[in-house]
Amino acid sequence: MAFEFRRFSAVLLMAAMPVALAACASSEAPATVNAGANRAAVYPDITAIVRGETQQMSDEEAANYQASLMALAHRRKAGTISEAEYRRQLAELQALRDNHGKATLAEIEGTK
């Protein structure tokens, strides 16, 4: 019985072999991984010095912003600044927060 099973599996394997080989031999050209890639014969210059497009905030600038925010909060708490002036300065800082990223991106992309 074991001999017959081996014989049957060998016949089944031989019958399936042409089908498996036909699937491997496809006439279609293989699809590229990235069809939109630049396939030009010119290679990019990888020796160019890379630099940032915009200046990063220095530690000194960050400390100055933090000090001005802390001073604004202390003046409001002490009552030496009016609520309207506090709201005006707060709105100015929030507008800077909300628009700075978009303005910097426009500057980098040259759409400014």
PDB file of N, CA and C in Angstrom:
ATOM      1  N   MET A   1       0.822  -1.184   0.000  1.00  0.00           N
ATOM      2  CA  MET A   1       0.000   0.000   0.000  1.00  0.00           C
ATOM      3  C   MET A   1       0.869   1.252   0.000  1.00  0.00           C
ATOM      4  N   ALA A   2       1.959   1.218   0.779  1.00  0.00           N
ATOM      5  CA  ALA A   2       2.843   2.377   0.817  1.00  0.00           C
ATOM      6  C   ALA A   2       3.505   2.578  -0.530  1.00  0.00           C
ATOM      7  N   PHE A   3       3.803   1.477  -1.202  1.00  0.00           N
ATOM      8  CA  PHE A   3       4.418   1.561  -2.526  1.00  0.00           C
ATOM      9  C   PHE A   3       3.462   2.215  -3.518  1.00  0.00           C
ATOM     10  N   GLU A   4       2.187   1.855  -3.455  1.00  0.00           N
ATOM     11  CA  GLU A   4       1.188   2.431  -4.350  1.00  0.00           C
ATOM     12  C   GLU A   4       1.004   3.920  -4.090  1.00  0.00           C
ATOM     13  N   PHE A   5       1.042   4.306  -2.835  1.00  0.00           N
ATOM     14  CA  PHE A   5       0.883   5.723  -2.491  1.00  0.00           C
ATOM     15  C   PHE A   5       2.051   6.536  -3.033  1.00  0.00           C
ATOM     16  N   ARG A   6       3.278   5.990  -2.895  1.00  0.00           N
ATOM     17  CA  ARG A   6       4.452   6.675  -3.443  1.00  0.00           C
ATOM     18  C   ARG A   6       4.370   6.766  -4.962  1.00  0.00           C
ATOM     19  N   ARG A   7       3.911   5.719  -5.559  1.00  0.00           N
ATOM     20  CA  ARG A   7       3.788   5.697  -7.013  1.00  0.00           C
ATOM     21  C   ARG A   7       2.744   6.712  -7.477  1.00  0.00           C
ATOM     22  N   PHE A   8       1.621   6.772  -6.780  1.00  0.00           N
ATOM     23  CA  PHE A   8       0.556   7.710  -7.098  1.00  0.00           C
ATOM     24  C   PHE A   8       1.042   9.156  -6.920  1.00  0.00           C
ATOM     25  N   SER A   9       1.779   9.433  -5.845  1.00  0.00           N
ATOM     26  CA  SER A   9       2.279  10.791  -5.611  1.00  0.00           C
ATOM     27  C   SER A   9       3.317  11.179  -6.649  1.00  0.00           C
ATOM     28  N   ALA A  10       4.110  10.214  -7.120  1.00  0.00           N
ATOM     29  CA  ALA A  10       5.097  10.503  -8.166  1.00  0.00           C
ATOM     30  C   ALA A  10       4.400  10.830  -9.471  1.00  0.00           C
ATOM     31  N   VAL A  11       3.351  10.101  -9.815  1.00  0.00           N
ATOM     32  CA  VAL A  11       2.584  10.378 -11.037  1.00  0.00           C
ATOM     33  C   VAL A  11       1.909  11.735 -10.932  1.00  0.00           C
ATOM     34  N   LEU A  12       1.346  12.036  -9.790  1.00  0.00           N
ATOM     35  CA  LEU A  12       0.692  13.330  -9.567  1.00  0.00           C
ATOM     36  C   LEU A  12       1.708  14.469  -9.673  1.00  0.00           C
ATOM     37  N   LEU A  13       2.892  14.301  -9.136  1.00  0.00           N
ATOM     38  CA  LEU A  13       3.945  15.302  -9.205  1.00  0.00           C
ATOM     39  C   LEU A  13       4.391  15.525 -10.643  1.00  0.00           C
ATOM     40  N   MET A  14       4.515  14.454 -11.404  1.00  0.00           N
ATOM     41  CA  MET A  14       4.927  14.583 -12.801  1.00  0.00           C
ATOM     42  C   MET A  14       3.846  15.253 -13.643  1.00  0.00           C
ATOM     43  N   ALA A  15       2.589  15.041 -13.289  1.00  0.00           N
ATOM     44  CA  ALA A  15       1.498  15.681 -14.021  1.00  0.00           C
ATOM     45  C   ALA A  15       1.418  17.173 -13.699  1.00  0.00           C
ATOM     46  N   ALA A  16       1.771  17.532 -12.489  1.00  0.00           N
ATOM     47  CA  ALA A  16       1.690  18.934 -12.071  1.00  0.00           C
ATOM     48  C   ALA A  16       2.916  19.735 -12.474  1.00  0.00           C
ATOM     49  N   MET A  17       4.001  19.089 -12.815  1.00  0.00           N
ATOM     50  CA  MET A  17       5.246  19.778 -13.139  1.00  0.00           C
ATOM     51  C   MET A  17       5.108  20.725 -14.341  1.00  0.00           C
ATOM     52  N   PRO A  18       4.516  20.304 -15.479  1.00  0.00           N
ATOM     53  CA  PRO A  18       4.394  21.231 -16.609  1.00  0.00           C
ATOM     54  C   PRO A  18       3.555  22.467 -16.275  1.00  0.00           C
ATOM     55  N   VAL A  19       2.542  22.280 -15.464  1.00  0.00           N
ATOM     56  CA  VAL A  19       1.705  23.419 -15.063  1.00  0.00           C
ATOM     57  C   VAL A  19       2.519  24.403 -14.232  1.00  0.00           C
ATOM     58  N   ALA A  20       3.303  23.884 -13.317  1.00  0.00           N
ATOM     59  CA  ALA A  20       4.130  24.750 -12.458  1.00  0.00           C
ATOM     60  C   ALA A  20       5.188  25.466 -13.275  1.00  0.00           C
ATOM     61  N   LEU A  21       5.808  24.777 -14.228  1.00  0.00           N
ATOM     62  CA  LEU A  21       6.827  25.408 -15.062  1.00  0.00           C
ATOM     63  C   LEU A  21       6.219  26.436 -16.010  1.00  0.00           C
ATOM     64  N   ALA A  22       5.016  26.198 -16.492  1.00  0.00           N
ATOM     65  CA  ALA A  22       4.348  27.155 -17.376  1.00  0.00           C
ATOM     66  C   ALA A  22       4.031  28.442 -16.624  1.00  0.00           C
ATOM     67  N   ALA A  23       3.718  28.346 -15.357  1.00  0.00           N
ATOM     68  CA  ALA A  23       3.429  29.535 -14.557  1.00  0.00           C
ATOM     69  C   ALA A  23       4.679  30.382 -14.364  1.00  0.00           C
ATOM     70  N   CYS A  24       5.839  29.753 -14.329  1.00  0.00           N
ATOM     71  CA  CYS A  24       7.097  30.485 -14.159  1.00  0.00           C
ATOM     72  C   CYS A  24       7.516  31.195 -15.431  1.00  0.00           C
ATOM     73  N   ALA A  25       7.188  30.645 -16.582  1.00  0.00           N
ATOM     74  CA  ALA A  25       7.615  31.202 -17.860  1.00  0.00           C
ATOM     75  C   ALA A  25       6.532  32.132 -18.397  1.00  0.00           C
ATOM     76  N   SER A  26       6.364  33.268 -17.806  1.00  0.00           N
ATOM     77  CA  SER A  26       5.355  34.223 -18.225  1.00  0.00           C
ATOM     78  C   SER A  26       5.903  35.080 -19.359  1.00  0.00           C
ATOM     79  N   SER A  27       5.055  35.440 -20.315  1.00  0.00           N
ATOM     80  CA  SER A  27       5.489  36.265 -21.434  1.00  0.00           C
ATOM     81  C   SER A  27       5.401  37.755 -21.124  1.00  0.00           C
ATOM     82  N   GLU A  28       4.779  38.124 -20.023  1.00  0.00           N
ATOM     83  CA  GLU A  28       4.657  39.531 -19.643  1.00  0.00           C
ATOM     84  C   GLU A  28       5.982  40.052 -19.101  1.00  0.00           C
ATOM     85  N   ALA A  29       6.215  41.358 -19.353  1.00  0.00           N
ATOM     86  CA  ALA A  29       7.403  41.996 -18.781  1.00  0.00           C
ATOM     87  C   ALA A  29       7.127  42.235 -17.296  1.00  0.00           C
ATOM     88  N   PRO A  30       8.099  42.018 -16.448  1.00  0.00           N
ATOM     89  CA  PRO A  30       7.861  42.225 -15.017  1.00  0.00           C
ATOM     90  C   PRO A  30       7.617  43.698 -14.703  1.00  0.00           C
ATOM     91  N   ALA A  31       6.696  43.949 -13.817  1.00  0.00           N
ATOM     92  CA  ALA A  31       6.393  45.319 -13.408  1.00  0.00           C
ATOM     93  C   ALA A  31       7.526  45.844 -12.545  1.00  0.00           C
ATOM     94  N   THR A  32       7.862  47.111 -12.728  1.00  0.00           N
ATOM     95  CA  THR A  32       8.920  47.706 -11.912  1.00  0.00           C
ATOM     96  C   THR A  32       8.384  48.036 -10.540  1.00  0.00           C
ATOM     97  N   VAL A  33       9.264  48.105  -9.595  1.00  0.00           N
ATOM     98  CA  VAL A  33       8.869  48.413  -8.226  1.00  0.00           C
ATOM     99  C   VAL A  33       8.344  49.836  -8.136  1.00  0.00           C
ATOM    100  N   ASN A  34       9.038  50.768  -8.789  1.00  0.00           N
ATOM    101  CA  ASN A  34       8.640  52.167  -8.763  1.00  0.00           C
ATOM    102  C   ASN A  34       8.581  52.669 -10.198  1.00  0.00           C
ATOM    103  N   ALA A  35       7.384  52.652 -10.769  1.00  0.00           N
ATOM    104  CA  ALA A  35       7.234  53.010 -12.174  1.00  0.00           C
ATOM    105  C   ALA A  35       7.579  54.474 -12.424  1.00  0.00           C
ATOM    106  N   GLY A  36       7.459  55.333 -11.418  1.00  0.00           N
ATOM    107  CA  GLY A  36       7.729  56.748 -11.607  1.00  0.00           C
ATOM    108  C   GLY A  36       9.167  57.140 -11.361  1.00  0.00           C
ATOM    109  N   ALA A  37      10.041  56.186 -11.121  1.00  0.00           N
ATOM    110  CA  ALA A  37      11.439  56.494 -10.821  1.00  0.00           C
ATOM    111  C   ALA A  37      12.136  57.071 -12.047  1.00  0.00           C
ATOM    112  N   ASN A  38      13.116  57.898 -11.821  1.00  0.00           N
ATOM    113  CA  ASN A  38      13.902  58.493 -12.896  1.00  0.00           C
ATOM    114  C   ASN A  38      14.840  57.426 -13.444  1.00  0.00           C
ATOM    115  N   ARG A  39      14.641  57.051 -14.666  1.00  0.00           N
ATOM    116  CA  ARG A  39      15.452  56.009 -15.283  1.00  0.00           C
ATOM    117  C   ARG A  39      16.439  56.606 -16.288  1.00  0.00           C
ATOM    118  N   ALA A  40      16.781  57.871 -16.122  1.00  0.00           N
ATOM    119  CA  ALA A  40      17.716  58.542 -17.024  1.00  0.00           C
ATOM    120  C   ALA A  40      19.106  57.931 -16.877  1.00  0.00           C
ATOM    121  N   ALA A  41      19.912  58.126 -17.895  1.00  0.00           N
ATOM    122  CA  ALA A  41      21.266  57.577 -17.877  1.00  0.00           C
ATOM    123  C   ALA A  41      22.218  58.451 -17.064  1.00  0.00           C
ATOM    124  N   VAL A  42      21.736  59.586 -16.557  1.00  0.00           N
ATOM    125  CA  VAL A  42      22.570  60.498 -15.778  1.00  0.00           C
ATOM    126  C   VAL A  42      22.427  60.142 -14.305  1.00  0.00           C
ATOM    127  N   TYR A  43      23.548  59.970 -13.655  1.00  0.00           N
ATOM    128  CA  TYR A  43      23.527  59.621 -12.235  1.00  0.00           C
ATOM    129  C   TYR A  43      23.560  60.889 -11.383  1.00  0.00           C
ATOM    130  N   PRO A  44      22.931  60.866 -10.221  1.00  0.00           N
ATOM    131  CA  PRO A  44      22.967  62.052  -9.358  1.00  0.00           C
ATOM    132  C   PRO A  44      24.357  62.251  -8.752  1.00  0.00           C
ATOM    133  N   ASP A  45      24.651  63.480  -8.416  1.00  0.00           N
ATOM    134  CA  ASP A  45      25.936  63.811  -7.793  1.00  0.00           C
ATOM    135  C   ASP A  45      25.812  63.556  -6.293  1.00  0.00           C
ATOM    136  N   ILE A  46      26.423  62.497  -5.826  1.00  0.00           N
ATOM    137  CA  ILE A  46      26.320  62.158  -4.403  1.00  0.00           C
ATOM    138  C   ILE A  46      27.458  62.772  -3.591  1.00  0.00           C
ATOM    139  N   THR A  47      28.327  63.518  -4.259  1.00  0.00           N
ATOM    140  CA  THR A  47      29.440  64.146  -3.542  1.00  0.00           C
ATOM    141  C   THR A  47      29.129  65.576  -3.143  1.00  0.00           C
ATOM    142  N   ALA A  48      27.964  66.092  -3.543  1.00  0.00           N
ATOM    143  CA  ALA A  48      27.607  67.474  -3.213  1.00  0.00           C
ATOM    144  C   ALA A  48      27.407  67.605  -1.707  1.00  0.00           C
ATOM    145  N   ILE A  49      27.794  68.745  -1.179  1.00  0.00           N
ATOM    146  CA  ILE A  49      27.635  69.004   0.253  1.00  0.00           C
ATOM    147  C   ILE A  49      26.164  69.292   0.542  1.00  0.00           C
ATOM    148  N   VAL A  50      25.612  68.572   1.473  1.00  0.00           N
ATOM    149  CA  VAL A  50      24.214  68.727   1.839  1.00  0.00           C
ATOM    150  C   VAL A  50      24.117  69.715   2.985  1.00  0.00           C
ATOM    151  N   ARG A  51      23.213  70.671   2.846  1.00  0.00           N
ATOM    152  CA  ARG A  51      23.008  71.641   3.928  1.00  0.00           C
ATOM    153  C   ARG A  51      21.513  71.844   4.111  1.00  0.00           C
ATOM    154  N   GLY A  52      21.130  72.327   5.253  1.00  0.00           N
ATOM    155  CA  GLY A  52      19.727  72.565   5.538  1.00  0.00           C
ATOM    156  C   GLY A  52      19.207  73.756   4.739  1.00  0.00           C
ATOM    157  N   GLU A  53      17.953  73.705   4.385  1.00  0.00           N
ATOM    158  CA  GLU A  53      17.356  74.785   3.615  1.00  0.00           C
ATOM    159  C   GLU A  53      17.067  76.013   4.471  1.00  0.00           C
ATOM    160  N   THR A  54      16.779  75.817   5.725  1.00  0.00           N
ATOM    161  CA  THR A  54      16.486  76.944   6.614  1.00  0.00           C
ATOM    162  C   THR A  54      17.362  76.846   7.855  1.00  0.00           C
ATOM    163  N   GLN A  55      17.540  77.953   8.500  1.00  0.00           N
ATOM    164  CA  GLN A  55      18.314  77.990   9.737  1.00  0.00           C
ATOM    165  C   GLN A  55      17.492  77.376  10.866  1.00  0.00           C
ATOM    166  N   GLN A  56      18.145  76.626  11.702  1.00  0.00           N
ATOM    167  CA  GLN A  56      17.490  76.075  12.873  1.00  0.00           C
ATOM    168  C   GLN A  56      17.543  77.090  14.006  1.00  0.00           C
ATOM    169  N   MET A  57      16.591  77.010  14.908  1.00  0.00           N
ATOM    170  CA  MET A  57      16.566  77.899  16.055  1.00  0.00           C
ATOM    171  C   MET A  57      17.723  77.538  16.983  1.00  0.00           C
ATOM    172  N   SER A  58      18.453  78.549  17.398  1.00  0.00           N
ATOM    173  CA  SER A  58      19.573  78.292  18.298  1.00  0.00           C
ATOM    174  C   SER A  58      19.055  78.143  19.726  1.00  0.00           C
ATOM    175  N   ASP A  59      19.913  77.649  20.599  1.00  0.00           N
ATOM    176  CA  ASP A  59      19.543  77.508  22.007  1.00  0.00           C
ATOM    177  C   ASP A  59      19.277  78.871  22.626  1.00  0.00           C
ATOM    178  N   GLU A  60      20.018  79.876  22.181  1.00  0.00           N
ATOM    179  CA  GLU A  60      19.838  81.235  22.710  1.00  0.00           C
ATOM    180  C   GLU A  60      18.468  81.787  22.319  1.00  0.00           C
ATOM    181  N   GLU A  61      18.057  81.576  21.072  1.00  0.00           N
ATOM    182  CA  GLU A  61      16.736  82.042  20.631  1.00  0.00           C
ATOM    183  C   GLU A  61      15.624  81.332  21.396  1.00  0.00           C
ATOM    184  N   ALA A  62      15.777  80.033  21.603  1.00  0.00           N
ATOM    185  CA  ALA A  62      14.776  79.279  22.357  1.00  0.00           C
ATOM    186  C   ALA A  62      14.683  79.790  23.789  1.00  0.00           C
ATOM    187  N   ALA A  63      15.825  80.097  24.394  1.00  0.00           N
ATOM    188  CA  ALA A  63      15.820  80.631  25.764  1.00  0.00           C
ATOM    189  C   ALA A  63      15.156  82.002  25.803  1.00  0.00           C
ATOM    190  N   ASN A  64      15.387  82.829  24.767  1.00  0.00           N
ATOM    191  CA  ASN A  64      14.752  84.153  24.715  1.00  0.00           C
ATOM    192  C   ASN A  64      13.235  84.034  24.596  1.00  0.00           C
ATOM    193  N   TYR A  65      12.754  83.122  23.741  1.00  0.00           N
ATOM    194  CA  TYR A  65      11.307  82.912  23.616  1.00  0.00           C
ATOM    195  C   TYR A  65      10.708  82.411  24.920  1.00  0.00           C
ATOM    196  N   GLN A  66      11.404  81.506  25.571  1.00  0.00           N
ATOM    197  CA  GLN A  66      10.903  80.971  26.827  1.00  0.00           C
ATOM    198  C   GLN A  66      10.861  82.064  27.889  1.00  0.00           C
ATOM    199  N   ALA A  67      11.886  82.901  27.927  1.00  0.00           N
ATOM    200  CA  ALA A  67      11.913  83.981  28.912  1.00  0.00           C
ATOM    201  C   ALA A  67      10.792  84.985  28.663  1.00  0.00           C
ATOM    202  N   SER A  68      10.515  85.299  27.393  1.00  0.00           N
ATOM    203  CA  SER A  68       9.439  86.258  27.113  1.00  0.00           C
ATOM    204  C   SER A  68       8.075  85.671  27.469  1.00  0.00           C
ATOM    205  N   LEU A  69       7.882  84.372  27.235  1.00  0.00           N
ATOM    206  CA  LEU A  69       6.624  83.740  27.610  1.00  0.00           C
ATOM    207  C   LEU A  69       6.455  83.697  29.128  1.00  0.00           C
ATOM    208  N   MET A  70       7.541  83.396  29.828  1.00  0.00           N
ATOM    209  CA  MET A  70       7.469  83.367  31.289  1.00  0.00           C
ATOM    210  C   MET A  70       7.202  84.767  31.851  1.00  0.00           C
ATOM    211  N   ALA A  71       7.838  85.784  31.250  1.00  0.00           N
ATOM    212  CA  ALA A  71       7.618  87.156  31.700  1.00  0.00           C
ATOM    213  C   ALA A  71       6.169  87.569  31.474  1.00  0.00           C
ATOM    214  N   LEU A  72       5.613  87.196  30.337  1.00  0.00           N
ATOM    215  CA  LEU A  72       4.209  87.503  30.052  1.00  0.00           C
ATOM    216  C   LEU A  72       3.296  86.837  31.071  1.00  0.00           C
ATOM    217  N   ALA A  73       3.560  85.587  31.399  1.00  0.00           N
ATOM    218  CA  ALA A  73       2.740  84.877  32.390  1.00  0.00           C
ATOM    219  C   ALA A  73       2.874  85.505  33.772  1.00  0.00           C
ATOM    220  N   HIS A  74       4.104  85.917  34.151  1.00  0.00           N
ATOM    221  CA  HIS A  74       4.308  86.545  35.463  1.00  0.00           C
ATOM    222  C   HIS A  74       3.625  87.905  35.537  1.00  0.00           C
ATOM    223  N   ARG A  75       3.690  88.684  34.445  1.00  0.00           N
ATOM    224  CA  ARG A  75       3.031  89.994  34.456  1.00  0.00           C
ATOM    225  C   ARG A  75       1.527  89.841  34.549  1.00  0.00           C
ATOM    226  N   ARG A  76       0.971  88.834  33.911  1.00  0.00           N
ATOM    227  CA  ARG A  76      -0.473  88.616  34.010  1.00  0.00           C
ATOM    228  C   ARG A  76      -0.843  88.201  35.429  1.00  0.00           C
ATOM    229  N   LYS A  77      -0.044  87.318  36.012  1.00  0.00           N
ATOM    230  CA  LYS A  77      -0.329  86.835  37.366  1.00  0.00           C
ATOM    231  C   LYS A  77      -0.207  87.960  38.386  1.00  0.00           C
ATOM    232  N   ALA A  78       0.774  88.853  38.186  1.00  0.00           N
ATOM    233  CA  ALA A  78       0.976  89.964  39.123  1.00  0.00           C
ATOM    234  C   ALA A  78      -0.016  91.098  38.894  1.00  0.00           C
ATOM    235  N   GLY A  79      -0.687  91.096  37.749  1.00  0.00           N
ATOM    236  CA  GLY A  79      -1.658  92.140  37.466  1.00  0.00           C
ATOM    237  C   GLY A  79      -1.045  93.395  36.881  1.00  0.00           C
ATOM    238  N   THR A  80       0.184  93.362  36.442  1.00  0.00           N
ATOM    239  CA  THR A  80       0.838  94.554  35.881  1.00  0.00           C
ATOM    240  C   THR A  80       0.537  94.731  34.394  1.00  0.00           C
ATOM    241  N   ILE A  81      -0.162  93.791  33.797  1.00  0.00           N
ATOM    242  CA  ILE A  81      -0.551  93.891  32.390  1.00  0.00           C
ATOM    243  C   ILE A  81      -2.058  93.713  32.319  1.00  0.00           C
ATOM    244  N   SER A  82      -2.697  94.494  31.455  1.00  0.00           N
ATOM    245  CA  SER A  82      -4.151  94.390  31.334  1.00  0.00           C
ATOM    246  C   SER A  82      -4.508  93.078  30.635  1.00  0.00           C
ATOM    247  N   GLU A  83      -5.728  92.658  30.869  1.00  0.00           N
ATOM    248  CA  GLU A  83      -6.199  91.415  30.250  1.00  0.00           C
ATOM    249  C   GLU A  83      -6.242  91.551  28.728  1.00  0.00           C
ATOM    250  N   ALA A  84      -6.604  92.740  28.253  1.00  0.00           N
ATOM    251  CA  ALA A  84      -6.659  92.962  26.800  1.00  0.00           C
ATOM    252  C   ALA A  84      -5.260  92.868  26.179  1.00  0.00           C
ATOM    253  N   GLU A  85      -4.260  93.456  26.849  1.00  0.00           N
ATOM    254  CA  GLU A  85      -2.887  93.394  26.340  1.00  0.00           C
ATOM    255  C   GLU A  85      -2.368  91.958  26.377  1.00  0.00           C
ATOM    256  N   TYR A  86      -2.702  91.242  27.439  1.00  0.00           N
ATOM    257  CA  TYR A  86      -2.305  89.838  27.531  1.00  0.00           C
ATOM    258  C   TYR A  86      -2.905  89.041  26.390  1.00  0.00           C
ATOM    259  N   ARG A  87      -4.198  89.225  26.148  1.00  0.00           N
ATOM    260  CA  ARG A  87      -4.878  88.508  25.064  1.00  0.00           C
ATOM    261  C   ARG A  87      -4.276  88.864  23.702  1.00  0.00           C
ATOM    262  N   ARG A  88      -3.908  90.153  23.502  1.00  0.00           N
ATOM    263  CA  ARG A  88      -3.322  90.579  22.237  1.00  0.00           C
ATOM    264  C   ARG A  88      -1.985  89.890  22.007  1.00  0.00           C
ATOM    265  N   GLN A  89      -1.138  89.886  23.039  1.00  0.00           N
ATOM    266  CA  GLN A  89       0.171  89.241  22.900  1.00  0.00           C
ATOM    267  C   GLN A  89       0.036  87.727  22.746  1.00  0.00           C
ATOM    268  N   LEU A  90      -0.919  87.152  23.446  1.00  0.00           N
ATOM    269  CA  LEU A  90      -1.155  85.712  23.332  1.00  0.00           C
ATOM    270  C   LEU A  90      -1.637  85.357  21.918  1.00  0.00           C
ATOM    271  N   ALA A  91      -2.537  86.163  21.365  1.00  0.00           N
ATOM    272  CA  ALA A  91      -3.030  85.929  20.007  1.00  0.00           C
ATOM    273  C   ALA A  91      -1.893  86.065  18.988  1.00  0.00           C
ATOM    274  N   GLU A  92      -0.984  86.998  19.225  1.00  0.00           N
ATOM    275  CA  GLU A  92       0.170  87.176  18.340  1.00  0.00           C
ATOM    276  C   GLU A  92       1.059  85.933  18.353  1.00  0.00           C
ATOM    277  N   LEU A  93       1.316  85.402  19.528  1.00  0.00           N
ATOM    278  CA  LEU A  93       2.145  84.203  19.646  1.00  0.00           C
ATOM    279  C   LEU A  93       1.445  82.972  19.058  1.00  0.00           C
ATOM    280  N   GLN A  94       0.130  82.885  19.249  1.00  0.00           N
ATOM    281  CA  GLN A  94      -0.606  81.753  18.685  1.00  0.00           C
ATOM    282  C   GLN A  94      -0.641  81.825  17.162  1.00  0.00           C
ATOM    283  N   ALA A  95      -0.744  83.034  16.599  1.00  0.00           N
ATOM    284  CA  ALA A  95      -0.705  83.190  15.142  1.00  0.00           C
ATOM    285  C   ALA A  95       0.664  82.776  14.611  1.00  0.00           C
ATOM    286  N   LEU A  96       1.710  83.122  15.341  1.00  0.00           N
ATOM    287  CA  LEU A  96       3.051  82.693  14.950  1.00  0.00           C
ATOM    288  C   LEU A  96       3.150  81.171  14.969  1.00  0.00           C
ATOM    289  N   ARG A  97       2.597  80.562  16.011  1.00  0.00           N
ATOM    290  CA  ARG A  97       2.607  79.099  16.128  1.00  0.00           C
ATOM    291  C   ARG A  97       1.856  78.447  14.970  1.00  0.00           C
ATOM    292  N   ASP A  98       0.697  78.993  14.623  1.00  0.00           N
ATOM    293  CA  ASP A  98      -0.145  78.371  13.608  1.00  0.00           C
ATOM    294  C   ASP A  98       0.376  78.569  12.187  1.00  0.00           C
ATOM    295  N   ASN A  99       1.035  79.691  11.907  1.00  0.00           N
ATOM    296  CA  ASN A  99       1.427  80.019  10.536  1.00  0.00           C
ATOM    297  C   ASN A  99       2.897  79.803  10.232  1.00  0.00           C
ATOM    298  N   HIS A 100       3.708  79.608  11.241  1.00  0.00           N
ATOM    299  CA  HIS A 100       5.148  79.509  11.021  1.00  0.00           C
ATOM    300  C   HIS A 100       5.512  78.295  10.157  1.00  0.00           C
ATOM    301  N   GLY A 101       4.894  77.158  10.413  1.00  0.00           N
ATOM    302  CA  GLY A 101       5.193  75.954   9.645  1.00  0.00           C
ATOM    303  C   GLY A 101       4.828  76.108   8.184  1.00  0.00           C
ATOM    304  N   LYS A 102       3.662  76.684   7.912  1.00  0.00           N
ATOM    305  CA  LYS A 102       3.225  76.879   6.525  1.00  0.00           C
ATOM    306  C   LYS A 102       4.130  77.873   5.809  1.00  0.00           C
ATOM    307  N   ALA A 103       4.498  78.957   6.501  1.00  0.00           N
ATOM    308  CA  ALA A 103       5.370  79.967   5.889  1.00  0.00           C
ATOM    309  C   ALA A 103       6.750  79.388   5.598  1.00  0.00           C
ATOM    310  N   THR A 104       7.291  78.592   6.501  1.00  0.00           N
ATOM    311  CA  THR A 104       8.604  77.986   6.291  1.00  0.00           C
ATOM    312  C   THR A 104       8.573  76.998   5.139  1.00  0.00           C
ATOM    313  N   LEU A 105       7.509  76.198   5.050  1.00  0.00           N
ATOM    314  CA  LEU A 105       7.368  75.253   3.952  1.00  0.00           C
ATOM    315  C   LEU A 105       7.275  75.993   2.614  1.00  0.00           C
ATOM    316  N   ALA A 106       6.517  77.080   2.580  1.00  0.00           N
ATOM    317  CA  ALA A 106       6.410  77.863   1.344  1.00  0.00           C
ATOM    318  C   ALA A 106       7.757  78.449   0.967  1.00  0.00           C
ATOM    319  N   GLU A 107       8.541  78.866   1.962  1.00  0.00           N
ATOM    320  CA  GLU A 107       9.885  79.399   1.691  1.00  0.00           C
ATOM    321  C   GLU A 107      10.801  78.319   1.117  1.00  0.00           C
ATOM    322  N   ILE A 108      10.730  77.125   1.670  1.00  0.00           N
ATOM    323  CA  ILE A 108      11.573  76.013   1.202  1.00  0.00           C
ATOM    324  C   ILE A 108      11.186  75.616  -0.229  1.00  0.00           C
ATOM    325  N   GLU A 109       9.884  75.530  -0.495  1.00  0.00           N
ATOM    326  CA  GLU A 109       9.424  75.110  -1.804  1.00  0.00           C
ATOM    327  C   GLU A 109       9.502  76.212  -2.844  1.00  0.00           C
ATOM    328  N   GLY A 110       9.739  77.453  -2.401  1.00  0.00           N
ATOM    329  CA  GLY A 110       9.852  78.562  -3.328  1.00  0.00           C
ATOM    330  C   GLY A 110       8.509  79.062  -3.834  1.00  0.00           C
ATOM    331  N   THR A 111       7.441  78.806  -3.091  1.00  0.00           N
ATOM    332  CA  THR A 111       6.105  79.251  -3.502  1.00  0.00           C
ATOM    333  C   THR A 111       5.664  80.478  -2.731  1.00  0.00           C
ATOM    334  N   LYS A 112       6.571  81.097  -2.045  1.00  0.00           N
ATOM    335  CA  LYS A 112       6.249  82.221  -1.173  1.00  0.00           C
ATOM    336  C   LYS A 112       5.826  83.422  -1.964  1.00  0.00           C
TER     337      LYS A 112
END
